[in-house]
Coordinates of C-alpha atoms in Angstrom, one line a residue:
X1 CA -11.6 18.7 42.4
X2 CA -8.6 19.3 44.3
X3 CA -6.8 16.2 46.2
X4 CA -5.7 16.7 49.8
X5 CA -3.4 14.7 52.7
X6 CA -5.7 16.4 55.3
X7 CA -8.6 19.1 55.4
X8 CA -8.7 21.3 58.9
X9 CA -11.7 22.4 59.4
X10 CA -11.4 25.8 61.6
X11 CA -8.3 28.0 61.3
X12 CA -8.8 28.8 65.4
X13 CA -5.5 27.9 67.6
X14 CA -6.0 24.5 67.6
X15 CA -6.9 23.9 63.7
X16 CA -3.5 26.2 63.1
X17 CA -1.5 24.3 65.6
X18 CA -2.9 20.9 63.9
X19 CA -2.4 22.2 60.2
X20 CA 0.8 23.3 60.6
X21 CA 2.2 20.0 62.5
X22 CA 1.0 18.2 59.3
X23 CA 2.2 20.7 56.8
X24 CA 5.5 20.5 58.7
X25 CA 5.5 16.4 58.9
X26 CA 5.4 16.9 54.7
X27 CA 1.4 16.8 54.4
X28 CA -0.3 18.6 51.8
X29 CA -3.2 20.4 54.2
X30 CA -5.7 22.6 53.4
X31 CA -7.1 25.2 56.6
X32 CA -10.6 26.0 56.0
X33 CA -12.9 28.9 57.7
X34 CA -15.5 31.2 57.2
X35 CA -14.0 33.7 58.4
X36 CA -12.2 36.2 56.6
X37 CA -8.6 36.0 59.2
X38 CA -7.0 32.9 60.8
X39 CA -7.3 33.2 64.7
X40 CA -10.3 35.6 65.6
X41 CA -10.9 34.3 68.9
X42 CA -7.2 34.1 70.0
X43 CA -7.2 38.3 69.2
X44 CA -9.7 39.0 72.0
X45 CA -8.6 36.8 74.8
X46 CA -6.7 38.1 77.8
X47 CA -7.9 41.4 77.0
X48 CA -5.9 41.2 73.6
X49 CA -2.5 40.0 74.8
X50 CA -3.6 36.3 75.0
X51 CA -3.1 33.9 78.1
X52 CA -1.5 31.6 76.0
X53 CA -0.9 29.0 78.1
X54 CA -0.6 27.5 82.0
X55 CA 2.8 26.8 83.9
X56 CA 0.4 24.4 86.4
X57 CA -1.4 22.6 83.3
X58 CA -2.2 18.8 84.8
X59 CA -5.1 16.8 83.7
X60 CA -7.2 17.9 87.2
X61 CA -7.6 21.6 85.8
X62 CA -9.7 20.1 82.7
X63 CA -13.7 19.0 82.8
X64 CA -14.5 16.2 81.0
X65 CA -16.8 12.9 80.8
X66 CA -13.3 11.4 81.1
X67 CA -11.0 12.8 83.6
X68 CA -7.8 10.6 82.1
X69 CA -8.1 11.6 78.8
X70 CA -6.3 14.9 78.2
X71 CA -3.0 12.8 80.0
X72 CA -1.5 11.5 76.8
X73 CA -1.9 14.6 74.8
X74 CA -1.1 17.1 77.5
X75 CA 2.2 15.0 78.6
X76 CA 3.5 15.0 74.9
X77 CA 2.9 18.5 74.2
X78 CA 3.6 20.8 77.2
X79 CA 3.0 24.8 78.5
X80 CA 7.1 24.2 78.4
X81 CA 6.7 23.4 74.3
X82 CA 4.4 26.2 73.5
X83 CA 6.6 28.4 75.7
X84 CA 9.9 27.6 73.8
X85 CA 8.0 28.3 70.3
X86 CA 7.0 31.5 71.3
X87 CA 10.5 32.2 72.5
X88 CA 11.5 30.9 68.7
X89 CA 9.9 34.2 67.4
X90 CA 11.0 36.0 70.4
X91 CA 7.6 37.3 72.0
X92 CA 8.3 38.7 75.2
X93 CA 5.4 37.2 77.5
X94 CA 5.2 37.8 81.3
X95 CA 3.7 35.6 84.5
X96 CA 0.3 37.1 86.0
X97 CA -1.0 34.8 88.8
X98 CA -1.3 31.9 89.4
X99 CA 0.7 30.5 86.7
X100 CA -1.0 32.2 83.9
X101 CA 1.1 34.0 81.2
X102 CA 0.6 36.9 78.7
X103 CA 2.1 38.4 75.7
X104 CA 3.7 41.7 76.8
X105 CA 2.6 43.4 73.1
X106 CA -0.4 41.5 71.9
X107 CA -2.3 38.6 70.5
X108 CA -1.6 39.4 67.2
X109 CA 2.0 38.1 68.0
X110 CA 0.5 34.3 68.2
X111 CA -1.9 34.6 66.0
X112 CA 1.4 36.0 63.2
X113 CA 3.7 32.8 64.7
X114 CA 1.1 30.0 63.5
X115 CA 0.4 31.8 60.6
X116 CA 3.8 31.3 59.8
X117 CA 4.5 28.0 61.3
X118 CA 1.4 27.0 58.8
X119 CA 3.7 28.9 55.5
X120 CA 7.0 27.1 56.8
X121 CA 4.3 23.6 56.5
X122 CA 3.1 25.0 53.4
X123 CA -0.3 25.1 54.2
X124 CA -3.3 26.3 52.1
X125 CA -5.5 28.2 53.3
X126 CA -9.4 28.9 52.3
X127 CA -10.5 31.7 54.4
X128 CA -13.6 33.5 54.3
X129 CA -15.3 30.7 52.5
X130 CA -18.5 28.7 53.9
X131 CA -19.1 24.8 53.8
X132 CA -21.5 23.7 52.1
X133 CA -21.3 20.0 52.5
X134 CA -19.4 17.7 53.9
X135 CA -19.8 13.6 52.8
X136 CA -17.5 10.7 52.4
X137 CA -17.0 7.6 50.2
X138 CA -14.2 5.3 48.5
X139 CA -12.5 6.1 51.9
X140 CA -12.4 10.2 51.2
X141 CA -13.9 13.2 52.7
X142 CA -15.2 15.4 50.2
X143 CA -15.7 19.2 51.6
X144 CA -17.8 21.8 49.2
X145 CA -16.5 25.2 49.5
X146 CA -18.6 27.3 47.1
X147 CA -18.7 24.9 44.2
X148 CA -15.3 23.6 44.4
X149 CA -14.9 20.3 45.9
X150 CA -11.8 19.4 48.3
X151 CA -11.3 15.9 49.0
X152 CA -8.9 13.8 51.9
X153 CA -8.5 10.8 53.0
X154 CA -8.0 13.4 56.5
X155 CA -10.7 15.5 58.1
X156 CA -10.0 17.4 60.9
X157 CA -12.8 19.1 62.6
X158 CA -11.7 21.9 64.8
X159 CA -14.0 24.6 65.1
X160 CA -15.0 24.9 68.3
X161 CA -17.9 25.2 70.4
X162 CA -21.2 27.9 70.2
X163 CA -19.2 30.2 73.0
X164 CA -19.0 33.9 71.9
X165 CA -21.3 33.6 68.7
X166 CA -20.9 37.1 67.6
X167 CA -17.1 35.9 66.8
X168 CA -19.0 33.4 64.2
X169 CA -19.2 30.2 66.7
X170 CA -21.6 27.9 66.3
X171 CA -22.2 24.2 67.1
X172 CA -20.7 23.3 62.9
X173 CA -18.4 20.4 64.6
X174 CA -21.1 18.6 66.4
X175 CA -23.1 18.3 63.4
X176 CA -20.5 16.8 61.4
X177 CA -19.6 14.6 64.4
X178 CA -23.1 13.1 64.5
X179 CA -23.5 13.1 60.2
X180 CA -20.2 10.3 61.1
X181 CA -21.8 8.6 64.0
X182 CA -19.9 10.2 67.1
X183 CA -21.8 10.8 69.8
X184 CA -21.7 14.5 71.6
X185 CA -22.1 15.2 75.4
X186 CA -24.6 17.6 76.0
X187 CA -23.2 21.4 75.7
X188 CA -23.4 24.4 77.8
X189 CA -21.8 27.9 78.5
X190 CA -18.7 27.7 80.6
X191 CA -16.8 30.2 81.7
X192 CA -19.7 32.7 82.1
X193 CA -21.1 35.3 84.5
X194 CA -23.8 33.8 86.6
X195 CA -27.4 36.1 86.5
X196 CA -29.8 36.7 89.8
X197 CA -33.3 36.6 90.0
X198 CA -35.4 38.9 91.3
X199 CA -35.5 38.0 95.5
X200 CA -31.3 39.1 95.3
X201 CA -32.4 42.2 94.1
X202 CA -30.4 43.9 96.7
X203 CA -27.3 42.8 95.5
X204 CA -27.5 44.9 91.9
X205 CA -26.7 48.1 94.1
X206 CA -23.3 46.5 94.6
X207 CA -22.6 46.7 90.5
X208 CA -18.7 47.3 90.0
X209 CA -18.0 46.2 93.6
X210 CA -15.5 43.0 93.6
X211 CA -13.9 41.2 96.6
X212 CA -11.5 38.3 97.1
X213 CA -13.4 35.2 97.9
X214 CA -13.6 31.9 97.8
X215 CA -16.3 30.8 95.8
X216 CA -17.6 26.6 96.5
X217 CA -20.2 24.6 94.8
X218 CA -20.5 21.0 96.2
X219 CA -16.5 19.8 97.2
X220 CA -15.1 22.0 94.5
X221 CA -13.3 25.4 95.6
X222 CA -11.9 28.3 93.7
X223 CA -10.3 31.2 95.8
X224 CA -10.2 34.2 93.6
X225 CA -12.0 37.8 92.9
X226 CA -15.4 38.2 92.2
X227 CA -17.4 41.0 90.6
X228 CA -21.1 42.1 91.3
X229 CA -23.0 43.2 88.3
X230 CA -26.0 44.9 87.4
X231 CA -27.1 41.3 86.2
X232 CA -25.8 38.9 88.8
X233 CA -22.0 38.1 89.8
X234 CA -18.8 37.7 87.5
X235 CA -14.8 38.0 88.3
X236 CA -12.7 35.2 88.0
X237 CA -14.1 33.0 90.8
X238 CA -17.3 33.1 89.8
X239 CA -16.4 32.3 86.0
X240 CA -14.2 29.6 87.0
X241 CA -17.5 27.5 89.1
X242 CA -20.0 28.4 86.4
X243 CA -18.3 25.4 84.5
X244 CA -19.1 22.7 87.5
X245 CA -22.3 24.5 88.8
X246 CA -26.1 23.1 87.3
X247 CA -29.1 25.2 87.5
X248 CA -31.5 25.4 90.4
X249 CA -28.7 24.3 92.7
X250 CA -26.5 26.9 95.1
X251 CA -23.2 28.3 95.2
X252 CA -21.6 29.4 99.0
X253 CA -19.4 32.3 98.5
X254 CA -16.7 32.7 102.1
X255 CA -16.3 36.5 101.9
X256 CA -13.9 36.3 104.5
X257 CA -11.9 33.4 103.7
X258 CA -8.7 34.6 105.8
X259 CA -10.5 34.9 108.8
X260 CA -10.8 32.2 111.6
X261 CA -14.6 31.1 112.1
X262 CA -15.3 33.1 115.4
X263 CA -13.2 35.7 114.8
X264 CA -16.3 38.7 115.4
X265 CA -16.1 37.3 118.9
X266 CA -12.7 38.4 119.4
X267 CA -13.3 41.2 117.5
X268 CA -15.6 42.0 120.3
X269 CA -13.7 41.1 122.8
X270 CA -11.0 43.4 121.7
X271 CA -13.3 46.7 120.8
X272 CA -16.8 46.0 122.4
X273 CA -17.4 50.1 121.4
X274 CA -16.9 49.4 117.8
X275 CA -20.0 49.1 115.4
X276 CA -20.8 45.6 113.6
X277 CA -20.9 47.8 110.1
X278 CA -17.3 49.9 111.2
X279 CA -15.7 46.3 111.7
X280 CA -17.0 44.4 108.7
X281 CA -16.3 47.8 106.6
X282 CA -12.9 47.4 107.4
X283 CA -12.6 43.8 106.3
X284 CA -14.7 43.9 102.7
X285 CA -16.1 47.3 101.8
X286 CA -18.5 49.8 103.2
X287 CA -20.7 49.1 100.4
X288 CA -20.6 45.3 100.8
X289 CA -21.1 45.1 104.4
X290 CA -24.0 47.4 104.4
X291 CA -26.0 44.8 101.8
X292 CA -24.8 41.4 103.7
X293 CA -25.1 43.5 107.4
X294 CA -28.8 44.2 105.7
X295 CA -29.5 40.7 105.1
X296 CA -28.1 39.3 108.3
X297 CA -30.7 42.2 109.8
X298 CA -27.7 42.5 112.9
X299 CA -26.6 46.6 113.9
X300 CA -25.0 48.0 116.4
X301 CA -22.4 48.4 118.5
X302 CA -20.4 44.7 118.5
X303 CA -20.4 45.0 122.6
X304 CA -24.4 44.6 122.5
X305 CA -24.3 41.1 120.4
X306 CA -24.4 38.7 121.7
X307 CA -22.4 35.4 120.9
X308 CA -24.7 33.6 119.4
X309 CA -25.6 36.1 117.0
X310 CA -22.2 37.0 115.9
X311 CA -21.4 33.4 115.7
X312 CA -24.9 33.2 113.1
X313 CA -23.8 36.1 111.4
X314 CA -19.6 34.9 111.1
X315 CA -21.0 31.6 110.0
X316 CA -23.3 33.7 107.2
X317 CA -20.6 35.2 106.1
X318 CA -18.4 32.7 105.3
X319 CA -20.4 30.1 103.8
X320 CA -23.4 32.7 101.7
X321 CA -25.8 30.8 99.1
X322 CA -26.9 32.2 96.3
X323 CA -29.3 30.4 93.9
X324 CA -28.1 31.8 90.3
X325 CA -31.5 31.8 88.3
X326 CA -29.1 30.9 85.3
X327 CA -25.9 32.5 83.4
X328 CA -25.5 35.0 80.5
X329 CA -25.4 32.1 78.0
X330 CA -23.5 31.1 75.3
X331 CA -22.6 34.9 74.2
X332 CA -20.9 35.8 77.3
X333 CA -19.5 32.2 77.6
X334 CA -15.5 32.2 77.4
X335 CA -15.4 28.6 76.6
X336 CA -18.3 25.3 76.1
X337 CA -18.3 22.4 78.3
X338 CA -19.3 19.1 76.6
X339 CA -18.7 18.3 73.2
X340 CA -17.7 15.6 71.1
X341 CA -17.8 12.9 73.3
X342 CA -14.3 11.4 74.4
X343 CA -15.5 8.0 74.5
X344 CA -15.3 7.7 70.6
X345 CA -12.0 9.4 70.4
X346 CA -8.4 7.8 70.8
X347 CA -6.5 10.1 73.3
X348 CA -3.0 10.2 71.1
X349 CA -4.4 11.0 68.2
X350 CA -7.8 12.1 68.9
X351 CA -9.0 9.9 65.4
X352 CA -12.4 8.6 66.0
X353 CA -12.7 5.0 66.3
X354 CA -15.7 4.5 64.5
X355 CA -15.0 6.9 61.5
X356 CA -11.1 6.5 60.8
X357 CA -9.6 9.6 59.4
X358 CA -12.1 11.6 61.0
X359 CA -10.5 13.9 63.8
X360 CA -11.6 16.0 66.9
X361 CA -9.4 18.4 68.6
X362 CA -9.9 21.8 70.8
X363 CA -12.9 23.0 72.3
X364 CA -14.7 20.9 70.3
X365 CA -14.2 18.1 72.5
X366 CA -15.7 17.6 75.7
X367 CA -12.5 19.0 76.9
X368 CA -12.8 22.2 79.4
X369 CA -10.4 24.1 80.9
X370 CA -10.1 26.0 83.8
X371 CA -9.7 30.0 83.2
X372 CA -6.3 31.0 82.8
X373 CA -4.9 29.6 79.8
X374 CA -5.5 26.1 80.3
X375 CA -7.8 25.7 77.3
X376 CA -5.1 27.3 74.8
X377 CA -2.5 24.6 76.3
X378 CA -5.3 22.1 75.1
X379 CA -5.9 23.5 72.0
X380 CA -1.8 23.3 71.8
X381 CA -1.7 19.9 72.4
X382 CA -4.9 17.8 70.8
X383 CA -3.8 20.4 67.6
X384 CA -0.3 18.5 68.0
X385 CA -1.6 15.5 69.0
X386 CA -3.9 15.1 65.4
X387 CA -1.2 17.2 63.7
X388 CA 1.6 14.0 64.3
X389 CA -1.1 11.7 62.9
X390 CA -2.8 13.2 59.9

């Protein structure tokens, strides 16, 4: 038997961020994971140098049954916090766009500064080691790793969601949730390529082809790149409204969001000897016009248009449905939407209200992010926010 302030369950960024916070605060906290390294899925993201966080992190970049309730945590704990810790251990980071920020070296730079955050909280850590039960009586969790028994009046459970299983996810924290009476929102991928079905067909010779669009399913708008692939369409637009989109409904992709609605009429007004497939070349890609051009069926030279067709085939252009037939699941999903519902959770220490000592933090939650290092900042702060209260 061995006695315990807190047990986090997940050594991910935020079970380190949590753990350490506690440690730090004087708690006697044990990290627990199967796997045999702290911080496996921080090592692959951003391409291996880690969007660690958001400059424009506010509570309308997040999905969630709840809208208000990442406020508390993500106002006490900040992108401007995380970006003075890293500047503690004197990572050199750099802006990409649209606020999102990098390690210049690598994610093994974070990963190495909560590993030692968790030493300077003296924090014990039992990696590569299973669970094989979890109960609780005489107000203690008892956790059985191998056939030693860990108990605390503390559990933390933050390992995350079933995105990216070959990393070792899985859906552990939603059945501990439920085993305690919490209730969990529905999950599904987020943060994933969409697939096509067969009748877009003609869109699979465009694989490798990306353009700046803006991407819109009911009122909600992302303008950024996306990517055809030999399974459907990817790039950052396309991941960033696969978390809001639900199946057998459309998206509308604008491939010409700079231009003003009838501009092929003044295009035609201007060089009438021009061809329709010369002018839309010029503004996507001679590849990508000739597969919309042979959906909209119009050829020719822009003179011998008329109008009204141009008008049709502007107003295709910039408002294009496709019906994804689904995504690439759970193990090309960056991230999960739904989770641990936060109805049951209190949003400044996220402690469950029916279960207390019993915590929730990270993707666990029904918390999601947008792309672009907003889930790391609330990983950041529901780890800090449980890590001031264990």
């Amino acid at each position: 038997m061995a006695d315990y302030d807190a047990i986090v369950l997940g050594a991910g960024a935020a079970g380190m961020m949590c753990a350490s916070m506690g440690g730090q605060r004087g708690r006697q906290v044990l990290l627990v994971d199967h796997a045999d390294a702290p911080g496996k899925k921080i090592l692959i993201s951003g391409g291996g140098r880690c969007n660690f966080t958001n400059i424009h992190t506010a509570a309308d970049r997040y999905l969630s049954a709840n809208p208000h309730f990442v406020k508390s945590a993500l106002g006490r704990y900040t992108a401007q916090d995380f970006i003075a810790l890293v500047e503690r251990y004197g990572i050199a980071w750099h802006e990409k766009t649209l606020g999102q920020l990098f390690c210049d070296g690598s994610a093994k730079q974070i990963v190495a500064m909560l590993a030692e955050e968790c030493a300077k909280g003296g924090v014990t850590m039992a990696l590569g080691q299973p669970i094989s039960a979890i109960d609780h009586g005489n107000g203690l969790f008892r956790v059985t790793l191998g056939d030693r028994v860990h108990r605390a009046p503390a559990l933390v459970l933050a390992t995350g969601g079933p995105s990216i299983p070959k990393m070792g996810a899985t859906g552990f924290a939603y059945d501990v949730a439920r085993q305690f009476g919490l209730s969990v929102v529905q999950p599904r991928p987020a943060l994933v390529p969409f697939t096509l079905g067969p009748e877009e067909a003609l869109f699979q010779s465009l694989s490798g082809v990306s353009a700046d669009v803006e991407v819109r399913w009911n009122k909600t708008r992302f303008r950024e790149a996306a990517l055809f692939t030999h399974r459907g369409l990817s790039g950052p637009a396309m991941l960033q409204i696969s978390s809001y989109w639900q199946h057998r409904t459309a998206i509308n992709v604008n491939f010409l969001p700079d231009r003003a609605a009838d501009w092929l009429i003044a295009e035609k007004r201007e060089r009438p000897r021009t061809s329709l497939r010369k002018i839309l070349a010029q503004a996507l890609t001679e590849r990508l016009a000739d597969t919309l051009l042979e959906r909209i069926g119009a050829q020719g030279e822009i003179g011998n248009l008329s109008d009204k067709m141009l008008r049709q085939a502007g107003a295709k252009l910039s408002d294009w449905a496709f019906v994804p037939s689904g995504t690439e699941g759970y193990a090309k999903a960056e991230v999960t939407v739904g989770g641990i519902a936060t109805a049951g959770l209190s949003s400044r220490s996220m402690e469950a209200a029916k279960m207390p000592g019993l915590y929730a933090i990270g993707e666990a939650v029904d918390v999601t992010g947008w792309l672009g290092g907003y889930n790391f900042q609330w990983a950041w702060a529901s780890g800090w926010a449980a890590g001031q209260a264990i």
